[in-house]
Short mmCIF file of C-alpha atoms in Angstrom, two decimals:
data_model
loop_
_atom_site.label_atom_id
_atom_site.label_comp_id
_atom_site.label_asym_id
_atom_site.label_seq_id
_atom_site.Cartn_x
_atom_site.Cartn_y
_atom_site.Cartn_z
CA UNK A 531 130.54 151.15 -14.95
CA UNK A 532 129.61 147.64 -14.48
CA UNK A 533 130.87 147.61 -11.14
CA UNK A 534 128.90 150.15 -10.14
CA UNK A 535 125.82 148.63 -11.38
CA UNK A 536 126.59 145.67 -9.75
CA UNK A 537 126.85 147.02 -6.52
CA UNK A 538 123.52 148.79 -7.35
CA UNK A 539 122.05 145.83 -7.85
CA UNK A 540 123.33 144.04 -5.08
CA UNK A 541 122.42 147.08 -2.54
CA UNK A 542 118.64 146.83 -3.91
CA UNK A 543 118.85 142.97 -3.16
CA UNK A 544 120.41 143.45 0.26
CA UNK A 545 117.62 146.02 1.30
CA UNK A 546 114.38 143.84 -0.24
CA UNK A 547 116.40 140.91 1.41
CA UNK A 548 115.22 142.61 5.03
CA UNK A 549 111.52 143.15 3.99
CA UNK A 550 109.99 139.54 4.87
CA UNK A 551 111.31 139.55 8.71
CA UNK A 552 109.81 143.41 8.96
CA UNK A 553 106.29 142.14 7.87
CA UNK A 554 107.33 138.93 10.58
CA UNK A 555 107.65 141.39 13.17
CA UNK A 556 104.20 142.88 12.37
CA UNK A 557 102.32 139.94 12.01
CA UNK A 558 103.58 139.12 15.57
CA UNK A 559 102.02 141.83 17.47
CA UNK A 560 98.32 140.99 15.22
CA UNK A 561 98.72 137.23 16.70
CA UNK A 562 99.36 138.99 20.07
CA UNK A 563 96.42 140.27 19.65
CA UNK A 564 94.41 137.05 18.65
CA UNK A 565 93.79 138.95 15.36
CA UNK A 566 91.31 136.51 13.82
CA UNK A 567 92.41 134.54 10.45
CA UNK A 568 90.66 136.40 7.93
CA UNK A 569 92.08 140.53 9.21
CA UNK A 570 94.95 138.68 9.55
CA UNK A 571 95.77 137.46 6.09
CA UNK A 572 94.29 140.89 4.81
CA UNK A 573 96.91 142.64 6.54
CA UNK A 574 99.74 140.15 5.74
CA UNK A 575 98.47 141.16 2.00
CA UNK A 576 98.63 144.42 2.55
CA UNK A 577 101.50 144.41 3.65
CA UNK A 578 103.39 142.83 0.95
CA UNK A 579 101.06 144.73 -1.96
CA UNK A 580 101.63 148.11 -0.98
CA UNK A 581 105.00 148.76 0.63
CA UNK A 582 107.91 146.96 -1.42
CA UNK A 583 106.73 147.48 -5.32
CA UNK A 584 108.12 150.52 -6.22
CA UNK A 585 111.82 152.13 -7.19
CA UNK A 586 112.33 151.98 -3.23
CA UNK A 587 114.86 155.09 -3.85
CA UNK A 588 113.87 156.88 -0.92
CA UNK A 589 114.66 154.04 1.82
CA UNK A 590 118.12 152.96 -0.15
CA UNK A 591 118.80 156.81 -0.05
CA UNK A 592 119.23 156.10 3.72
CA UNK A 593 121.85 153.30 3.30
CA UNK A 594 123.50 155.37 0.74
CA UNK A 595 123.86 158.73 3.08
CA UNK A 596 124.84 156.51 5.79
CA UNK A 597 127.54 154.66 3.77
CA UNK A 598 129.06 158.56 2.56
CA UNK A 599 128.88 159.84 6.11
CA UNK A 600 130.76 157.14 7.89
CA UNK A 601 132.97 155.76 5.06
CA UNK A 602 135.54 153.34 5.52
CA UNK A 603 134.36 153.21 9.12
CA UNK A 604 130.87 151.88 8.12
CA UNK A 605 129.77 148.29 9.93
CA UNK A 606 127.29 145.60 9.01
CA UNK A 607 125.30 146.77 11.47
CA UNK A 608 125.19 150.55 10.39
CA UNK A 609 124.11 148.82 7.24
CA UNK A 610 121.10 146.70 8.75
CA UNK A 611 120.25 149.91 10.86
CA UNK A 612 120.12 152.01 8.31
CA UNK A 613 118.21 149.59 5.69
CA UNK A 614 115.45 149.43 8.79
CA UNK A 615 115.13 153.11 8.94
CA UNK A 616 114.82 152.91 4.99
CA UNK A 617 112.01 150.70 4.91
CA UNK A 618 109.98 153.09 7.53
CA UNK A 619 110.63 155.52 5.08
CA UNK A 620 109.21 153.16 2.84
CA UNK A 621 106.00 152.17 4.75
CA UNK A 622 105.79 156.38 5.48
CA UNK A 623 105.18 156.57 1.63
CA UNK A 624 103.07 153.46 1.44
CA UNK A 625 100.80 155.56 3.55
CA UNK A 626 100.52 158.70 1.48
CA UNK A 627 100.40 156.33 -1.77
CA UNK A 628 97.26 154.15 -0.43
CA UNK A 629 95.33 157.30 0.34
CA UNK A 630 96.28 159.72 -2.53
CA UNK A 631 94.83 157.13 -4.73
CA UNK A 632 91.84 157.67 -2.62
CA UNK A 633 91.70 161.39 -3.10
CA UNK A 634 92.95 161.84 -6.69
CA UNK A 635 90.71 158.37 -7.90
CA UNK A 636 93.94 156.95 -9.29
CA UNK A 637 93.18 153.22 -11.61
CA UNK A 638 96.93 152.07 -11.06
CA UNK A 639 99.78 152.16 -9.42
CA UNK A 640 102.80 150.39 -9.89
CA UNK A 641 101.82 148.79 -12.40
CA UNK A 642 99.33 146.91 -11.16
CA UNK A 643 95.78 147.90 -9.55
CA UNK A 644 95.09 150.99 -6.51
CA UNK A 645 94.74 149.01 -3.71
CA UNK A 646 91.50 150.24 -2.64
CA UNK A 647 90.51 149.19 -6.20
CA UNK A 648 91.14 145.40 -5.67
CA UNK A 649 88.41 142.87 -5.33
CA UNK A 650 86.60 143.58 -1.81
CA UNK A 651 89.38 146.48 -0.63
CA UNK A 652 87.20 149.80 -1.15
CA UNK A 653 86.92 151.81 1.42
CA UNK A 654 88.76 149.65 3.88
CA UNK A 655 91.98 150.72 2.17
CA UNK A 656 91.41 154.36 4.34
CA UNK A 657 92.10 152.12 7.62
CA UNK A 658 94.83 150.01 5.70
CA UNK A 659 96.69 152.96 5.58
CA UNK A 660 96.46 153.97 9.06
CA UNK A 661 97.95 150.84 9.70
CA UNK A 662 100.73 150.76 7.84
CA UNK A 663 101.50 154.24 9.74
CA UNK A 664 101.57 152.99 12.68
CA UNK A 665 103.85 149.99 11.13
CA UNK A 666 106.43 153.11 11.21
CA UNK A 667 106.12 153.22 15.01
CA UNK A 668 105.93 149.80 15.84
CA UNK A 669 109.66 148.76 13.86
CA UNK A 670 110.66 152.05 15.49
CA UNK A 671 110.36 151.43 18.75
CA UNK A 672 111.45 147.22 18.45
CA UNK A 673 115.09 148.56 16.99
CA UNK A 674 115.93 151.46 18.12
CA UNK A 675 114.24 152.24 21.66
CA UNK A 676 117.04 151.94 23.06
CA UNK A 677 118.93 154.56 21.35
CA UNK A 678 119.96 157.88 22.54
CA UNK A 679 117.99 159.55 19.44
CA UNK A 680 114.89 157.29 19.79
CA UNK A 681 112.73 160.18 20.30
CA UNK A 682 114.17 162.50 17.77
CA UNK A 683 112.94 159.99 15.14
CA UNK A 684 109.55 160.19 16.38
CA UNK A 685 109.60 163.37 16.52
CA UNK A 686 110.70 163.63 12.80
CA UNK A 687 108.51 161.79 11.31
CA UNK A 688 105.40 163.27 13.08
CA UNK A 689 106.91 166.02 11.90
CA UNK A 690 107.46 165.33 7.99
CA UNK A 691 103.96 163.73 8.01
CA UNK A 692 102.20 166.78 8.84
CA UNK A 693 104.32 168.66 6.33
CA UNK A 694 103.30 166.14 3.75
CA UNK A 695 99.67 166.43 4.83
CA UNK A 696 99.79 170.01 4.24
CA UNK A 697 100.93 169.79 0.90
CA UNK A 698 98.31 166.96 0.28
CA UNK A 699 95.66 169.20 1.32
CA UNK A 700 96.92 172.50 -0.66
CA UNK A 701 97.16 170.21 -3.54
CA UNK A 702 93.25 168.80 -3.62
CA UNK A 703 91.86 172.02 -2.82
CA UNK A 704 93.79 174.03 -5.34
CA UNK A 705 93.63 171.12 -8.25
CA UNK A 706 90.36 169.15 -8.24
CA UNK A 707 90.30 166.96 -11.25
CA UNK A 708 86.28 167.88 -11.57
CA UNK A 709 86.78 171.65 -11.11
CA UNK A 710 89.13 173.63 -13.39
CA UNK A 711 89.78 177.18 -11.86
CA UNK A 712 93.08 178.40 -13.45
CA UNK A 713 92.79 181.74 -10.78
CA UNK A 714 93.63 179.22 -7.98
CA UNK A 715 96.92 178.46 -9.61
CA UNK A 716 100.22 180.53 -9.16
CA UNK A 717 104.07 179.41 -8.65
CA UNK A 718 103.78 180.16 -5.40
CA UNK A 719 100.95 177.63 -4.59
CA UNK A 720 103.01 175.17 -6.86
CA UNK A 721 106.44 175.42 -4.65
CA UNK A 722 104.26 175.69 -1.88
CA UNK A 723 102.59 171.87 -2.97
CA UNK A 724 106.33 170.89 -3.87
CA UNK A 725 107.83 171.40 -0.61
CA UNK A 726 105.37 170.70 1.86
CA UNK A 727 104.01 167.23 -0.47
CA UNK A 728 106.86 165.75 -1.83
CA UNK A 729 110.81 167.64 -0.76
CA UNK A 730 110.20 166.81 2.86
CA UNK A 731 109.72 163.40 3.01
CA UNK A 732 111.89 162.40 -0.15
CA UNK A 733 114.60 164.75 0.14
CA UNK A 734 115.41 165.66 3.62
CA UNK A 735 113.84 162.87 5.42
CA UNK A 736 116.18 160.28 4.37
CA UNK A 737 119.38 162.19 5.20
CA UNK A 738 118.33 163.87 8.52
CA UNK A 739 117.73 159.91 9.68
CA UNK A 740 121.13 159.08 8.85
CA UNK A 741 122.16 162.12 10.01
CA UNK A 742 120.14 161.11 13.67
CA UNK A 743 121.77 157.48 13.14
CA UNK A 744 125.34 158.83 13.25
CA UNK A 745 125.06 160.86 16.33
CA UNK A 746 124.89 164.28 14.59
CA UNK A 747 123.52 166.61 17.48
CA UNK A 748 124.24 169.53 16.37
CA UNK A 749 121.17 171.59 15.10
CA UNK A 750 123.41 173.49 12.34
CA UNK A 751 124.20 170.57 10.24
CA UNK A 752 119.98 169.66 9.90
CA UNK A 753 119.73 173.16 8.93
CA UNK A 754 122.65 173.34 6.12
CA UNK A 755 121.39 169.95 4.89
CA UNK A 756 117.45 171.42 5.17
CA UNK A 757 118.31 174.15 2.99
CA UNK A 758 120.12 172.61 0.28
CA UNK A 759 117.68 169.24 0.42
CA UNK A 760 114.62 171.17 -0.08
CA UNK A 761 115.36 173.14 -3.18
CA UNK A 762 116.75 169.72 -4.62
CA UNK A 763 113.02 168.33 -3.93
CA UNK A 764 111.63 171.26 -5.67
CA UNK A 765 113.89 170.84 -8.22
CA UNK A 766 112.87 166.79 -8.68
CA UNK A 767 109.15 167.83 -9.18
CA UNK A 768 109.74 170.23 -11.58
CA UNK A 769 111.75 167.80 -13.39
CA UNK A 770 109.00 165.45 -12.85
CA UNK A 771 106.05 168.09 -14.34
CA UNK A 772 108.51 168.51 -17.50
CA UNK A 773 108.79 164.80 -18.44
CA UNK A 774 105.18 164.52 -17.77
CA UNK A 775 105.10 166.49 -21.11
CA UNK A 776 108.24 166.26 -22.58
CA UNK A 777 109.65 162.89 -21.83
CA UNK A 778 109.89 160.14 -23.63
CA UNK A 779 106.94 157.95 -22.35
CA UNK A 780 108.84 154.65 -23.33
CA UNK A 781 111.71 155.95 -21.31
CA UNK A 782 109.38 157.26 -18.45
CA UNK A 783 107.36 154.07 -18.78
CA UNK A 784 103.65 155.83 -18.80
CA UNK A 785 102.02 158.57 -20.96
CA UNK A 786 101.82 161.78 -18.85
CA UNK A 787 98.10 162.82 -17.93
CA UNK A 788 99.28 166.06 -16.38
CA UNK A 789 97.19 168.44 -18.40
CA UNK A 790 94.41 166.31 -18.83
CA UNK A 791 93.88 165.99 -15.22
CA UNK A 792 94.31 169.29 -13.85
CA UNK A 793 97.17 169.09 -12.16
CA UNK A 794 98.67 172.38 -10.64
CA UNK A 795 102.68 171.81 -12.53
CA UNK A 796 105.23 173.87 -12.86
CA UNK A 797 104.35 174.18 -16.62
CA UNK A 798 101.06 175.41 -15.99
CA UNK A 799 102.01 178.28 -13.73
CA UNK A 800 105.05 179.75 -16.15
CA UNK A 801 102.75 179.25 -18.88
CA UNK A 802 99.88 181.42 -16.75
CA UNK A 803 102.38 183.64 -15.84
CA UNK A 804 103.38 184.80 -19.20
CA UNK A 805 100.48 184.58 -21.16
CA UNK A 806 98.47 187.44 -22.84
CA UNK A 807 94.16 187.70 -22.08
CA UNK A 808 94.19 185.44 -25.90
CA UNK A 809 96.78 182.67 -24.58
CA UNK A 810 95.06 182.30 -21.49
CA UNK A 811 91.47 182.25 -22.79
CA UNK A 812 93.17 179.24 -24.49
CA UNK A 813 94.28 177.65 -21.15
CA UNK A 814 90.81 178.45 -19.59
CA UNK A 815 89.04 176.84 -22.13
CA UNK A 816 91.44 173.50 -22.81
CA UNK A 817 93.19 173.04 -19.44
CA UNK A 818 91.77 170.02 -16.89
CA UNK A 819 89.74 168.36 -20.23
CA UNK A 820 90.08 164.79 -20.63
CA UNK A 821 89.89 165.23 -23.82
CA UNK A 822 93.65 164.58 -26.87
CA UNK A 823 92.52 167.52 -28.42
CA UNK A 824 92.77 170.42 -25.99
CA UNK A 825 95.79 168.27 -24.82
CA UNK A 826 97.30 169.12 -28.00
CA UNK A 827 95.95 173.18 -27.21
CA UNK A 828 97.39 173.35 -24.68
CA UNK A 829 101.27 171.85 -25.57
CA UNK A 830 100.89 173.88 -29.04
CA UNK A 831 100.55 177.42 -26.74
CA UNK A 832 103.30 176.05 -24.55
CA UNK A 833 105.45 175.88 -27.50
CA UNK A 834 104.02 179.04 -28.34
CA UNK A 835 105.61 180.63 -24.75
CA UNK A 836 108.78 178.75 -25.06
CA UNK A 837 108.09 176.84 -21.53
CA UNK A 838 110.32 173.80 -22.77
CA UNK A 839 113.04 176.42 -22.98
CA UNK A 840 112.08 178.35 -19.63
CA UNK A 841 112.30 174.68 -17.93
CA UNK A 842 116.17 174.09 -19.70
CA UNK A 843 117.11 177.55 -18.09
CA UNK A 844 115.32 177.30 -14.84
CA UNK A 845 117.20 173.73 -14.72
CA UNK A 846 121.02 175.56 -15.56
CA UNK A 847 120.59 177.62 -12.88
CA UNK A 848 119.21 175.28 -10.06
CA UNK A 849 122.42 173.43 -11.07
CA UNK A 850 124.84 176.11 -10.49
CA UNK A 851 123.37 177.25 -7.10
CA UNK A 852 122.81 174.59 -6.07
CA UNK A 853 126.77 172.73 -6.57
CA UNK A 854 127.45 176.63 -5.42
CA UNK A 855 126.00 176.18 -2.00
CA UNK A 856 127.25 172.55 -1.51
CA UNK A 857 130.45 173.57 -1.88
CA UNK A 858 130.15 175.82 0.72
CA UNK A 859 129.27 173.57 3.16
CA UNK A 860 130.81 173.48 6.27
CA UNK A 861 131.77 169.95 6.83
CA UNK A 862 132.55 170.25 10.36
CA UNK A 863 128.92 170.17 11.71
CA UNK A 864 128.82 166.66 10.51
CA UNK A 865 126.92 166.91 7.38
CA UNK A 866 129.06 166.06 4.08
CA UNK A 867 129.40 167.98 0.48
CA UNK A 868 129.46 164.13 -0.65
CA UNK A 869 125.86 163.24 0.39
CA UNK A 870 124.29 166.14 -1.44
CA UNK A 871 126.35 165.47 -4.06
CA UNK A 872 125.20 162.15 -4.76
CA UNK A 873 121.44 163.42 -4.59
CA UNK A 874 122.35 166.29 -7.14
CA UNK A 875 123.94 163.40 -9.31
CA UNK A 876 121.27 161.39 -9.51
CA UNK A 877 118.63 163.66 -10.53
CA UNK A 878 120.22 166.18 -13.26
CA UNK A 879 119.43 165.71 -16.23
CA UNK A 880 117.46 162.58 -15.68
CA UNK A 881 115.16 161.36 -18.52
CA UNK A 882 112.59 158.95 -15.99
#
C-alpha cells in the first residue's frame, strides 16, 4: 500500500514538475507580441491561479492510460508526451471552471476566491478564459505538429468543447439558481447535463488522447472505449449529487449546497419521479430556497421516498454492467480491459 502511494505521490510531483516551462512557453509568444508589462503579468497570474490548483485527476488520467496501454514498453518520453497532453486537458477545464463561476455566481473555488472575484478581475475573467483556450492550441501545435495524429487532437477537442458547451447551456437554462421550475426537471434532462457537461471531457477525453498518442487508428476501439467511458461519467456525477447530500462533508471537504441552489441532481429527479401531488407540493414549495429549513424538507421527504436506497441500488447495478461490458472488450482494437478498469476502481464506492 505504501508503495503505491508513493508512486502516487511521486506521479503528481512529476506532472506539476512540467507546469512552469508550459506557462514559459506561453509567456513567449505574449513577449513576441510586445505584450506590454502590465497584460503581461496579468496573464502570467492567470495562468498560475487558475490552471494547476485542483485534484489535476483528469490530466494524470492521461499518463495513467498511457502507462496501462503500452506497459513495460512505456519511455520517458511517452511519459513527458503524455503529461503535456494532460495539462491541455487541464487548461480545457480551467476554461469551463473560469466561466461557470461566471454563470452560476460561484464565491470560491478551490479553496480560495472565483477568479473573476479577485481584486480588479471582474468581467475581464470572460476574456481570461478565452485565453487559456487557446493556451490548448498553442502547446498543441509546439509538441506535437509534427505528429501523424496532430489534427485528430484538434479535432477532438473542438469536438469535446462543444459537447461540454451543450451541457453548460442545458444546465443554466433548465436550473437557474433565481428561478425554481421543478416541470423543467426530468432524468432525462439530468443524463442529458451529465454527459454532454461533465462524461465527455473527464471520462473519455483523457483516454481517447492516449489512445491518439499510441497510434490507435482504428475507429472501433474509440467507440468500445466511448461507450463504456460515458456511462462511467454518468455514473461519477451521480455519485457526486449523492455525497452532495449524503457525504460526509469533513470527508468531502465542503457542505453540499445542492438543494439550496437549485441544482437539477440525480436526487431531485428520482425523488420527482416517485412522488405523490402531497410529496411534490413539498418539493415545489422547499426546493431552490436558500433557506436550512426547507433544506431539511426536502432531505426529510427524500428519506421519506427511500432515494438514499434507490442511489445504493442504482450504484450495484452500474457496477455489474459496467465490469460486464469491460470484460467483453475486445482487446485487439487496441483499447485495454485494464484502462477502464482502473477508472471503475477509482470511483466505486468513493466517499469524496
Amino acid at each position: 500500500m505504501t508503495t503505491v502511494k508513493l508512486h502516487k505521490e511521486e506521479s503528481r510531483k512529476a506532472f506539476l514538475d512540467i507546469y512552469p516551462s508550459l506557462v514559459e512557453e506561453i509567456l513567449s509568444e505574449l513577449r513576441k507580441y510586445n505584450m506590454p508589462a502590465d497584460a503581461y503579468e496579468w496573464t502570467r497570474e492567470s495562468l498560475l491561479y487558475n490552471v494547476p490548483g485542483g485534484k489535476l485527476n483528469r490530466g494524470l488520467s492521461v499518463v495513467d492510460t498511457i502507462r496501462s496501454l503500452k506497459g513495460d514498453a512505456v519511455t520517458d518520453d511517452d511519459i513527458f508526451k503524455a503529461s503535456i497532453l494532460g495539462w491541455l486537458l487541464e487548461f480545457f477545464q480551467a476554461v469551463s471552471l473560469v466561466s461557470d463561476d461566471i454563470m452560476d455566481g460561484s464565491i470560491t473555488r478551490r479553496g480560495q476566491p472565483c477568479w473573476y472575484r479577485k481584486e480588479n478581475v471582474g468581467m475581464v475573467a470572460i476574456n481570461d478564459s478565452f485565453i487559456l483556450q487557446s493556451c490548448v492550441y498553442i502547446l498543441l501545435k509546439k509538441y506535437f505538429k509534427a505528429t501523424d495524429y496532430y489534427v485528430d487532437m484538434i479535432e477532438l477537442f473542438h469536438e469535446v468543447a462543444f459537447q461540454t458547451e451543450l451541457g453548460q447551456l442545458c444546465d443554466l437554462i433548465t436550473a437557474p439558481e433565481d428561478n425554481v421550475d421543478l416541470d423543467k426537471f426530468s432524468v432525462e434532462k439530468h443524463r442529458f447535463i451529465v454527459i454532454y457537461k461533465t462524461a465527455y471531457y473527464s471520462f473519455y477525453l483523457p483516454v481517447a488522447l492516449a489512445l491518439h498518442m499510441t497510434g490507435v487508428k482504428n475507429e472501433a476501439a474509440y467507440t468500445e472505449a466511448r461507450n463504456i467511458l460515458i456511462p462511467l461519467g454518468e455514473y461519477f456525477q451521480i455519485q457526486d449529487d449523492y455525497l452532495d447530500c449524503y457525504g460526509d462533508p469533513d470527508v468531502i471537504g465542503k457542505i453540499g449546497t445542492d438543494i439550496q441552489v437549485n441544482k437539477c441532481s440525480w436526487l431531485i429527479n428520482q425523488a420527482l419521479a416517485k412522488a405523490n401531488p402531497e410529496q411534490r407540493k413539498v418539493l415545489d414549495d422547499n426546493y431552490g430556497k436558500k433557506d436550512a429549513g426547507a433544506e431539511a424538507k426536502v432531505k426529510a421527504l427524500y428519506a421519506e421516498l427511500k432515494i438514499e436506497d434507490t442511489y445504493k441500488a442504482y450504484e450495484e447495478k452500474s457496477f455489474q454492467e459496467l465490469t460486464s461490458q469491460i470484460s467483453k472488450i475486445d482487446e485487439s482494437t487496441g483499447v485495454k480491459k485494464a484502462v477502464l478498469t482502473e477508472f471503475m476502481d477509482k470511483i466505486y464506492r468513493r466517499t469524496k
